[in-house]
PDB file of N, CA and C in Angstrom:
ATOM      1  N   MET S  26     -11.671  18.397  55.744  1.00  0.00           N
ATOM      2  CA  MET S  26     -12.306  19.057  54.885  1.00  0.00           C
ATOM      3  C   MET S  26     -12.792  20.484  55.142  1.00  0.00           C
ATOM      4  N   VAL S  27     -12.304  21.537  54.680  1.00  0.00           N
ATOM      5  CA  VAL S  27     -13.002  22.798  55.160  1.00  0.00           C
ATOM      6  C   VAL S  27     -14.119  23.281  54.132  1.00  0.00           C
ATOM      7  N   LYS S  28     -15.142  23.647  54.524  1.00  0.00           N
ATOM      8  CA  LYS S  28     -16.523  24.109  53.440  1.00  0.00           C
ATOM      9  C   LYS S  28     -15.690  25.664  53.405  1.00  0.00           C
ATOM     10  N   ASP S  29     -16.615  25.926  52.058  1.00  0.00           N
ATOM     11  CA  ASP S  29     -16.168  26.972  51.594  1.00  0.00           C
ATOM     12  C   ASP S  29     -17.423  28.242  52.074  1.00  0.00           C
ATOM     13  N   VAL S  30     -17.055  29.082  52.800  1.00  0.00           N
ATOM     14  CA  VAL S  30     -17.792  29.423  53.784  1.00  0.00           C
ATOM     15  C   VAL S  30     -18.879  30.498  52.756  1.00  0.00           C
ATOM     16  N   GLU S  31     -18.168  30.718  51.400  1.00  0.00           N
ATOM     17  CA  GLU S  31     -19.216  31.873  50.544  1.00  0.00           C
ATOM     18  C   GLU S  31     -20.105  30.897  50.155  1.00  0.00           C
ATOM     19  N   LYS S  32     -20.207  29.633  50.293  1.00  0.00           N
ATOM     20  CA  LYS S  32     -21.418  28.735  49.559  1.00  0.00           C
ATOM     21  C   LYS S  32     -22.323  28.710  50.313  1.00  0.00           C
ATOM     22  N   CYS S  33     -22.229  29.206  51.743  1.00  0.00           N
ATOM     23  CA  CYS S  33     -23.513  28.806  52.829  1.00  0.00           C
ATOM     24  C   CYS S  33     -24.146  30.294  52.873  1.00  0.00           C
ATOM     25  N   PRO S  34     -25.480  30.030  53.223  1.00  0.00           N
ATOM     26  CA  PRO S  34     -26.005  31.294  53.483  1.00  0.00           C
ATOM     27  C   PRO S  34     -25.603  32.059  54.798  1.00  0.00           C
ATOM     28  N   SER S  35     -25.671  33.068  55.098  1.00  0.00           N
ATOM     29  CA  SER S  35     -24.982  34.148  55.535  1.00  0.00           C
ATOM     30  C   SER S  35     -26.230  33.800  56.945  1.00  0.00           C
ATOM     31  N   TYR S  36     -25.340  34.427  58.221  1.00  0.00           N
ATOM     32  CA  TYR S  36     -26.152  33.996  59.430  1.00  0.00           C
ATOM     33  C   TYR S  36     -27.055  34.866  59.663  1.00  0.00           C
ATOM     34  N   HIS S  37     -27.095  36.240  59.258  1.00  0.00           N
ATOM     35  CA  HIS S  37     -27.912  37.123  59.225  1.00  0.00           C
ATOM     36  C   HIS S  37     -29.158  36.657  58.503  1.00  0.00           C
ATOM     37  N   LEU S  38     -29.007  36.110  57.057  1.00  0.00           N
ATOM     38  CA  LEU S  38     -30.572  35.615  56.614  1.00  0.00           C
ATOM     39  C   LEU S  38     -30.865  34.684  57.693  1.00  0.00           C
ATOM     40  N   ILE S  39     -30.309  33.414  57.833  1.00  0.00           N
ATOM     41  CA  ILE S  39     -30.610  32.836  58.436  1.00  0.00           C
ATOM     42  C   ILE S  39     -31.708  33.385  60.043  1.00  0.00           C
ATOM     43  N   SER S  40     -31.006  34.320  60.239  1.00  0.00           N
ATOM     44  CA  SER S  40     -31.570  34.695  61.611  1.00  0.00           C
ATOM     45  C   SER S  40     -32.989  35.580  61.296  1.00  0.00           C
ATOM     46  N   LEU S  41     -32.753  36.111  60.193  1.00  0.00           N
ATOM     47  CA  LEU S  41     -34.040  36.913  59.495  1.00  0.00           C
ATOM     48  C   LEU S  41     -34.976  35.566  59.202  1.00  0.00           C
ATOM     49  N   ALA S  42     -34.750  34.543  58.464  1.00  0.00           N
ATOM     50  CA  ALA S  42     -35.723  33.344  58.404  1.00  0.00           C
ATOM     51  C   ALA S  42     -36.479  32.914  59.644  1.00  0.00           C
ATOM     52  N   VAL S  43     -35.534  32.596  60.788  1.00  0.00           N
ATOM     53  CA  VAL S  43     -35.990  32.125  62.006  1.00  0.00           C
ATOM     54  C   VAL S  43     -36.890  33.210  62.731  1.00  0.00           C
ATOM     55  N   ASP S  44     -36.591  34.311  62.464  1.00  0.00           N
ATOM     56  CA  ASP S  44     -37.628  35.440  62.925  1.00  0.00           C
ATOM     57  C   ASP S  44     -39.082  35.510  62.132  1.00  0.00           C
ATOM     58  N   GLY S  45     -39.190  34.838  60.810  1.00  0.00           N
ATOM     59  CA  GLY S  45     -40.169  35.041  60.266  1.00  0.00           C
ATOM     60  C   GLY S  45     -40.229  35.902  59.257  1.00  0.00           C
ATOM     61  N   ASP S  46     -39.278  36.332  58.756  1.00  0.00           N
ATOM     62  CA  ASP S  46     -39.048  37.645  57.688  1.00  0.00           C
ATOM     63  C   ASP S  46     -39.336  36.623  56.136  1.00  0.00           C
ATOM     64  N   GLU S  47     -40.238  36.928  55.256  1.00  0.00           N
ATOM     65  CA  GLU S  47     -40.804  36.300  54.280  1.00  0.00           C
ATOM     66  C   GLU S  47     -39.655  36.101  53.147  1.00  0.00           C
ATOM     67  N   LYS S  48     -39.168  37.156  53.110  1.00  0.00           N
ATOM     68  CA  LYS S  48     -38.228  37.458  52.183  1.00  0.00           C
ATOM     69  C   LYS S  48     -36.768  36.598  52.062  1.00  0.00           C
ATOM     70  N   ALA S  49     -36.321  36.668  53.307  1.00  0.00           N
ATOM     71  CA  ALA S  49     -35.190  35.760  53.701  1.00  0.00           C
ATOM     72  C   ALA S  49     -35.904  34.600  53.671  1.00  0.00           C
ATOM     73  N   LEU S  50     -37.181  33.851  53.830  1.00  0.00           N
ATOM     74  CA  LEU S  50     -37.525  32.493  53.733  1.00  0.00           C
ATOM     75  C   LEU S  50     -37.354  32.151  52.451  1.00  0.00           C
ATOM     76  N   HIS S  51     -37.568  32.790  51.619  1.00  0.00           N
ATOM     77  CA  HIS S  51     -37.800  32.870  49.828  1.00  0.00           C
ATOM     78  C   HIS S  51     -36.483  32.687  49.538  1.00  0.00           C
ATOM     79  N   LYS S  52     -35.445  33.525  49.653  1.00  0.00           N
ATOM     80  CA  LYS S  52     -33.902  33.353  49.544  1.00  0.00           C
ATOM     81  C   LYS S  52     -33.341  32.192  49.718  1.00  0.00           C
ATOM     82  N   LEU S  53     -33.816  31.763  51.007  1.00  0.00           N
ATOM     83  CA  LEU S  53     -33.012  30.310  52.016  1.00  0.00           C
ATOM     84  C   LEU S  53     -33.788  29.169  50.524  1.00  0.00           C
ATOM     85  N   LEU S  54     -35.060  29.255  50.499  1.00  0.00           N
ATOM     86  CA  LEU S  54     -35.748  28.253  49.581  1.00  0.00           C
ATOM     87  C   LEU S  54     -35.012  28.739  48.546  1.00  0.00           C
ATOM     88  N   GLN S  55     -34.543  29.677  47.889  1.00  0.00           N
ATOM     89  CA  GLN S  55     -33.899  29.463  46.288  1.00  0.00           C
ATOM     90  C   GLN S  55     -32.607  29.315  46.645  1.00  0.00           C
ATOM     91  N   PHE S  56     -31.769  29.448  47.634  1.00  0.00           N
ATOM     92  CA  PHE S  56     -30.365  28.764  47.855  1.00  0.00           C
ATOM     93  C   PHE S  56     -30.789  27.402  47.924  1.00  0.00           C
ATOM     94  N   TYR S  57     -31.333  26.785  48.636  1.00  0.00           N
ATOM     95  CA  TYR S  57     -31.462  25.281  48.342  1.00  0.00           C
ATOM     96  C   TYR S  57     -31.859  24.717  47.195  1.00  0.00           C
ATOM     97  N   ASP S  58     -32.683  25.582  46.604  1.00  0.00           N
ATOM     98  CA  ASP S  58     -33.729  24.613  45.477  1.00  0.00           C
ATOM     99  C   ASP S  58     -33.343  23.689  44.788  1.00  0.00           C
ATOM    100  N   ALA S  59     -31.712  23.942  44.245  1.00  0.00           N
ATOM    101  CA  ALA S  59     -31.080  22.923  43.108  1.00  0.00           C
ATOM    102  C   ALA S  59     -30.797  21.723  43.994  1.00  0.00           C
ATOM    103  N   TYR S  60     -30.394  22.002  45.271  1.00  0.00           N
ATOM    104  CA  TYR S  60     -30.333  20.458  45.951  1.00  0.00           C
ATOM    105  C   TYR S  60     -31.284  19.889  45.937  1.00  0.00           C
ATOM    106  N   ILE S  61     -32.561  20.624  46.376  1.00  0.00           N
ATOM    107  CA  ILE S  61     -33.879  20.001  46.682  1.00  0.00           C
ATOM    108  C   ILE S  61     -33.802  19.544  45.781  1.00  0.00           C
ATOM    109  N   SER S  62     -34.022  19.873  44.444  1.00  0.00           N
ATOM    110  CA  SER S  62     -34.289  19.573  43.041  1.00  0.00           C
ATOM    111  C   SER S  62     -33.633  18.145  43.101  1.00  0.00           C
ATOM    112  N   LYS S  63     -32.330  17.879  42.938  1.00  0.00           N
ATOM    113  CA  LYS S  63     -31.607  16.416  42.868  1.00  0.00           C
ATOM    114  C   LYS S  63     -31.930  15.847  43.958  1.00  0.00           C
ATOM    115  N   ALA S  64     -32.134  15.949  44.990  1.00  0.00           N
ATOM    116  CA  ALA S  64     -32.630  15.086  46.110  1.00  0.00           C
ATOM    117  C   ALA S  64     -34.298  14.550  45.644  1.00  0.00           C
ATOM    118  N   SER S  65     -35.102  15.416  44.731  1.00  0.00           N
ATOM    119  CA  SER S  65     -36.051  14.807  44.556  1.00  0.00           C
ATOM    120  C   SER S  65     -36.082  14.097  43.260  1.00  0.00           C
ATOM    121  N   LEU S  66     -35.471  13.740  42.267  1.00  0.00           N
ATOM    122  CA  LEU S  66     -34.948  13.029  41.466  1.00  0.00           C
ATOM    123  C   LEU S  66     -35.782  11.316  41.210  1.00  0.00           C
ATOM    124  N   ARG S  67     -36.566  11.050  40.585  1.00  0.00           N
ATOM    125  CA  ARG S  67     -37.001   9.734  40.413  1.00  0.00           C
ATOM    126  C   ARG S  67     -36.955   9.316  39.072  1.00  0.00           C
ATOM    127  N   PRO S  68     -36.385   8.043  38.794  1.00  0.00           N
ATOM    128  CA  PRO S  68     -36.858   7.358  37.464  1.00  0.00           C
ATOM    129  C   PRO S  68     -38.206   6.969  36.695  1.00  0.00           C
ATOM    130  N   LEU S  69     -38.279   7.477  35.636  1.00  0.00           N
ATOM    131  CA  LEU S  69     -39.711   7.505  35.189  1.00  0.00           C
ATOM    132  C   LEU S  69     -39.561   6.508  33.649  1.00  0.00           C
ATOM    133  N   LEU S  70     -40.721   5.901  33.378  1.00  0.00           N
ATOM    134  CA  LEU S  70     -40.904   5.583  32.307  1.00  0.00           C
ATOM    135  C   LEU S  70     -41.720   6.484  31.326  1.00  0.00           C
ATOM    136  N   ASP S  71     -41.120   6.415  29.801  1.00  0.00           N
ATOM    137  CA  ASP S  71     -42.266   7.066  29.086  1.00  0.00           C
ATOM    138  C   ASP S  71     -43.101   6.242  28.421  1.00  0.00           C
ATOM    139  N   SER S  72     -43.564   6.402  27.411  1.00  0.00           N
ATOM    140  CA  SER S  72     -44.544   5.313  26.713  1.00  0.00           C
ATOM    141  C   SER S  72     -43.754   4.600  25.839  1.00  0.00           C
ATOM    142  N   CYS S  73     -42.345   4.913  25.326  1.00  0.00           N
ATOM    143  CA  CYS S  73     -41.727   3.767  24.436  1.00  0.00           C
ATOM    144  C   CYS S  73     -40.925   3.019  25.430  1.00  0.00           C
ATOM    145  N   GLY S  74     -40.962   3.050  26.741  1.00  0.00           N
ATOM    146  CA  GLY S  74     -40.348   2.150  27.661  1.00  0.00           C
ATOM    147  C   GLY S  74     -38.854   3.064  28.453  1.00  0.00           C
ATOM    148  N   ASN S  75     -38.499   3.887  27.456  1.00  0.00           N
ATOM    149  CA  ASN S  75     -37.576   4.427  28.125  1.00  0.00           C
ATOM    150  C   ASN S  75     -36.992   5.126  29.589  1.00  0.00           C
ATOM    151  N   VAL S  76     -36.257   4.776  30.092  1.00  0.00           N
ATOM    152  CA  VAL S  76     -36.189   5.261  31.604  1.00  0.00           C
ATOM    153  C   VAL S  76     -35.374   6.621  31.693  1.00  0.00           C
ATOM    154  N   TYR S  77     -35.951   7.509  32.287  1.00  0.00           N
ATOM    155  CA  TYR S  77     -35.184   9.047  32.383  1.00  0.00           C
ATOM    156  C   TYR S  77     -35.531   9.312  33.750  1.00  0.00           C
ATOM    157  N   MET S  78     -34.682  10.387  34.236  1.00  0.00           N
ATOM    158  CA  MET S  78     -34.581  11.249  35.499  1.00  0.00           C
ATOM    159  C   MET S  78     -35.564  12.258  35.683  1.00  0.00           C
ATOM    160  N   ALA S  79     -36.497  12.440  36.526  1.00  0.00           N
ATOM    161  CA  ALA S  79     -37.530  13.435  36.132  1.00  0.00           C
ATOM    162  C   ALA S  79     -37.760  13.996  37.931  1.00  0.00           C
ATOM    163  N   VAL S  80     -37.680  15.074  38.117  1.00  0.00           N
ATOM    164  CA  VAL S  80     -38.188  15.735  39.425  1.00  0.00           C
ATOM    165  C   VAL S  80     -39.487  15.636  39.539  1.00  0.00           C
ATOM    166  N   ASP S  81     -39.733  14.927  40.991  1.00  0.00           N
ATOM    167  CA  ASP S  81     -40.925  14.432  41.935  1.00  0.00           C
ATOM    168  C   ASP S  81     -41.344  15.512  42.409  1.00  0.00           C
ATOM    169  N   ILE S  82     -42.406  15.874  41.815  1.00  0.00           N
ATOM    170  CA  ILE S  82     -42.447  17.400  42.405  1.00  0.00           C
ATOM    171  C   ILE S  82     -43.302  17.147  43.723  1.00  0.00           C
ATOM    172  N   GLU S  83     -44.388  16.253  44.043  1.00  0.00           N
ATOM    173  CA  GLU S  83     -44.833  16.152  45.311  1.00  0.00           C
ATOM    174  C   GLU S  83     -43.577  15.772  46.274  1.00  0.00           C
ATOM    175  N   LEU S  84     -42.831  15.321  46.136  1.00  0.00           N
ATOM    176  CA  LEU S  84     -41.571  14.809  47.113  1.00  0.00           C
ATOM    177  C   LEU S  84     -40.564  16.636  47.220  1.00  0.00           C
ATOM    178  N   LYS S  85     -40.470  17.125  45.716  1.00  0.00           N
ATOM    179  CA  LYS S  85     -39.912  18.154  46.464  1.00  0.00           C
ATOM    180  C   LYS S  85     -41.000  19.559  47.318  1.00  0.00           C
ATOM    181  N   GLY S  86     -42.156  19.166  47.137  1.00  0.00           N
ATOM    182  CA  GLY S  86     -42.808  20.196  48.172  1.00  0.00           C
ATOM    183  C   GLY S  86     -42.688  19.507  49.217  1.00  0.00           C
ATOM    184  N   ARG S  87     -42.594  18.287  49.552  1.00  0.00           N
ATOM    185  CA  ARG S  87     -42.663  17.502  51.363  1.00  0.00           C
ATOM    186  C   ARG S  87     -41.070  17.911  51.869  1.00  0.00           C
ATOM    187  N   ILE S  88     -40.057  18.026  50.850  1.00  0.00           N
ATOM    188  CA  ILE S  88     -38.643  18.589  51.466  1.00  0.00           C
ATOM    189  C   ILE S  88     -38.603  19.734  51.772  1.00  0.00           C
ATOM    190  N   ARG S  89     -39.381  20.868  50.898  1.00  0.00           N
ATOM    191  CA  ARG S  89     -39.480  22.336  51.177  1.00  0.00           C
ATOM    192  C   ARG S  89     -40.250  22.637  52.370  1.00  0.00           C
ATOM    193  N   GLU S  90     -41.396  21.841  52.517  1.00  0.00           N
ATOM    194  CA  GLU S  90     -41.981  21.811  53.622  1.00  0.00           C
ATOM    195  C   GLU S  90     -41.210  21.459  55.026  1.00  0.00           C
ATOM    196  N   ALA S  91     -40.651  20.341  54.886  1.00  0.00           N
ATOM    197  CA  ALA S  91     -39.547  19.958  56.016  1.00  0.00           C
ATOM    198  C   ALA S  91     -38.961  21.084  56.351  1.00  0.00           C
ATOM    199  N   LEU S  92     -38.153  21.710  55.365  1.00  0.00           N
ATOM    200  CA  LEU S  92     -36.965  22.917  55.656  1.00  0.00           C
ATOM    201  C   LEU S  92     -37.503  24.036  56.208  1.00  0.00           C
ATOM    202  N   LEU S  93     -38.986  24.400  55.731  1.00  0.00           N
ATOM    203  CA  LEU S  93     -39.515  25.701  56.755  1.00  0.00           C
ATOM    204  C   LEU S  93     -39.738  25.149  57.985  1.00  0.00           C
ATOM    205  N   GLN S  94     -40.362  24.091  58.184  1.00  0.00           N
ATOM    206  CA  GLN S  94     -40.837  23.569  59.885  1.00  0.00           C
ATOM    207  C   GLN S  94     -39.616  23.362  60.576  1.00  0.00           C
ATOM    208  N   MET S  95     -38.770  23.037  59.785  1.00  0.00           N
ATOM    209  CA  MET S  95     -37.295  23.391  60.568  1.00  0.00           C
ATOM    210  C   MET S  95     -36.981  24.806  60.948  1.00  0.00           C
ATOM    211  N   ILE S  96     -36.970  25.533  60.051  1.00  0.00           N
ATOM    212  CA  ILE S  96     -36.860  26.900  60.602  1.00  0.00           C
ATOM    213  C   ILE S  96     -37.218  27.524  61.543  1.00  0.00           C
ATOM    214  N   TYR S  97     -38.846  27.203  61.271  1.00  0.00           N
ATOM    215  CA  TYR S  97     -39.655  27.843  62.168  1.00  0.00           C
ATOM    216  C   TYR S  97     -39.558  27.260  63.709  1.00  0.00           C
ATOM    217  N   ASP S  98     -38.945  25.876  63.669  1.00  0.00           N
ATOM    218  CA  ASP S  98     -38.864  25.443  65.098  1.00  0.00           C
ATOM    219  C   ASP S  98     -37.196  25.707  65.598  1.00  0.00           C
ATOM    220  N   PHE S  99     -36.646  26.010  65.150  1.00  0.00           N
ATOM    221  CA  PHE S  99     -35.254  26.526  65.291  1.00  0.00           C
ATOM    222  C   PHE S  99     -35.127  27.614  66.425  1.00  0.00           C
ATOM    223  N   GLU S 100     -34.176  27.467  67.435  1.00  0.00           N
ATOM    224  CA  GLU S 100     -34.111  27.926  68.616  1.00  0.00           C
ATOM    225  C   GLU S 100     -32.245  27.932  69.176  1.00  0.00           C
ATOM    226  N   LEU S 101     -32.046  28.862  68.913  1.00  0.00           N
ATOM    227  CA  LEU S 101     -30.667  29.347  69.417  1.00  0.00           C
ATOM    228  C   LEU S 101     -30.444  29.060  70.457  1.00  0.00           C
ATOM    229  N   LYS S 102     -29.882  28.276  71.270  1.00  0.00           N
ATOM    230  CA  LYS S 102     -29.463  28.598  72.865  1.00  0.00           C
ATOM    231  C   LYS S 102     -28.365  29.165  73.287  1.00  0.00           C
ATOM    232  N   ILE S 103     -28.232  29.929  73.832  1.00  0.00           N
ATOM    233  CA  ILE S 103     -27.057  30.873  74.162  1.00  0.00           C
ATOM    234  C   ILE S 103     -26.487  30.683  75.619  1.00  0.00           C
ATOM    235  N   LYS S 104     -25.271  30.124  75.986  1.00  0.00           N
ATOM    236  CA  LYS S 104     -24.694  29.702  77.152  1.00  0.00           C
ATOM    237  C   LYS S 104     -24.437  30.879  78.050  1.00  0.00           C
TER     238      LYS S 104
END
């Protein structure tokens, strides 16, 4: 299966983010926000005993933090 290139962040944006550009980091976090939110869903009970899905804000923050750490640690090795 071939991924649609238009759905991926550009190399230029990733390169700027790795170099520490705050706007590029913000754009990358915005790009992945829906995916991170979906990965952060947890079942919760309300006062009536109904189960519903809600975003766990603490987990979402941890995932965002891990993504930022991976961006800062990224190194491109050229052969």
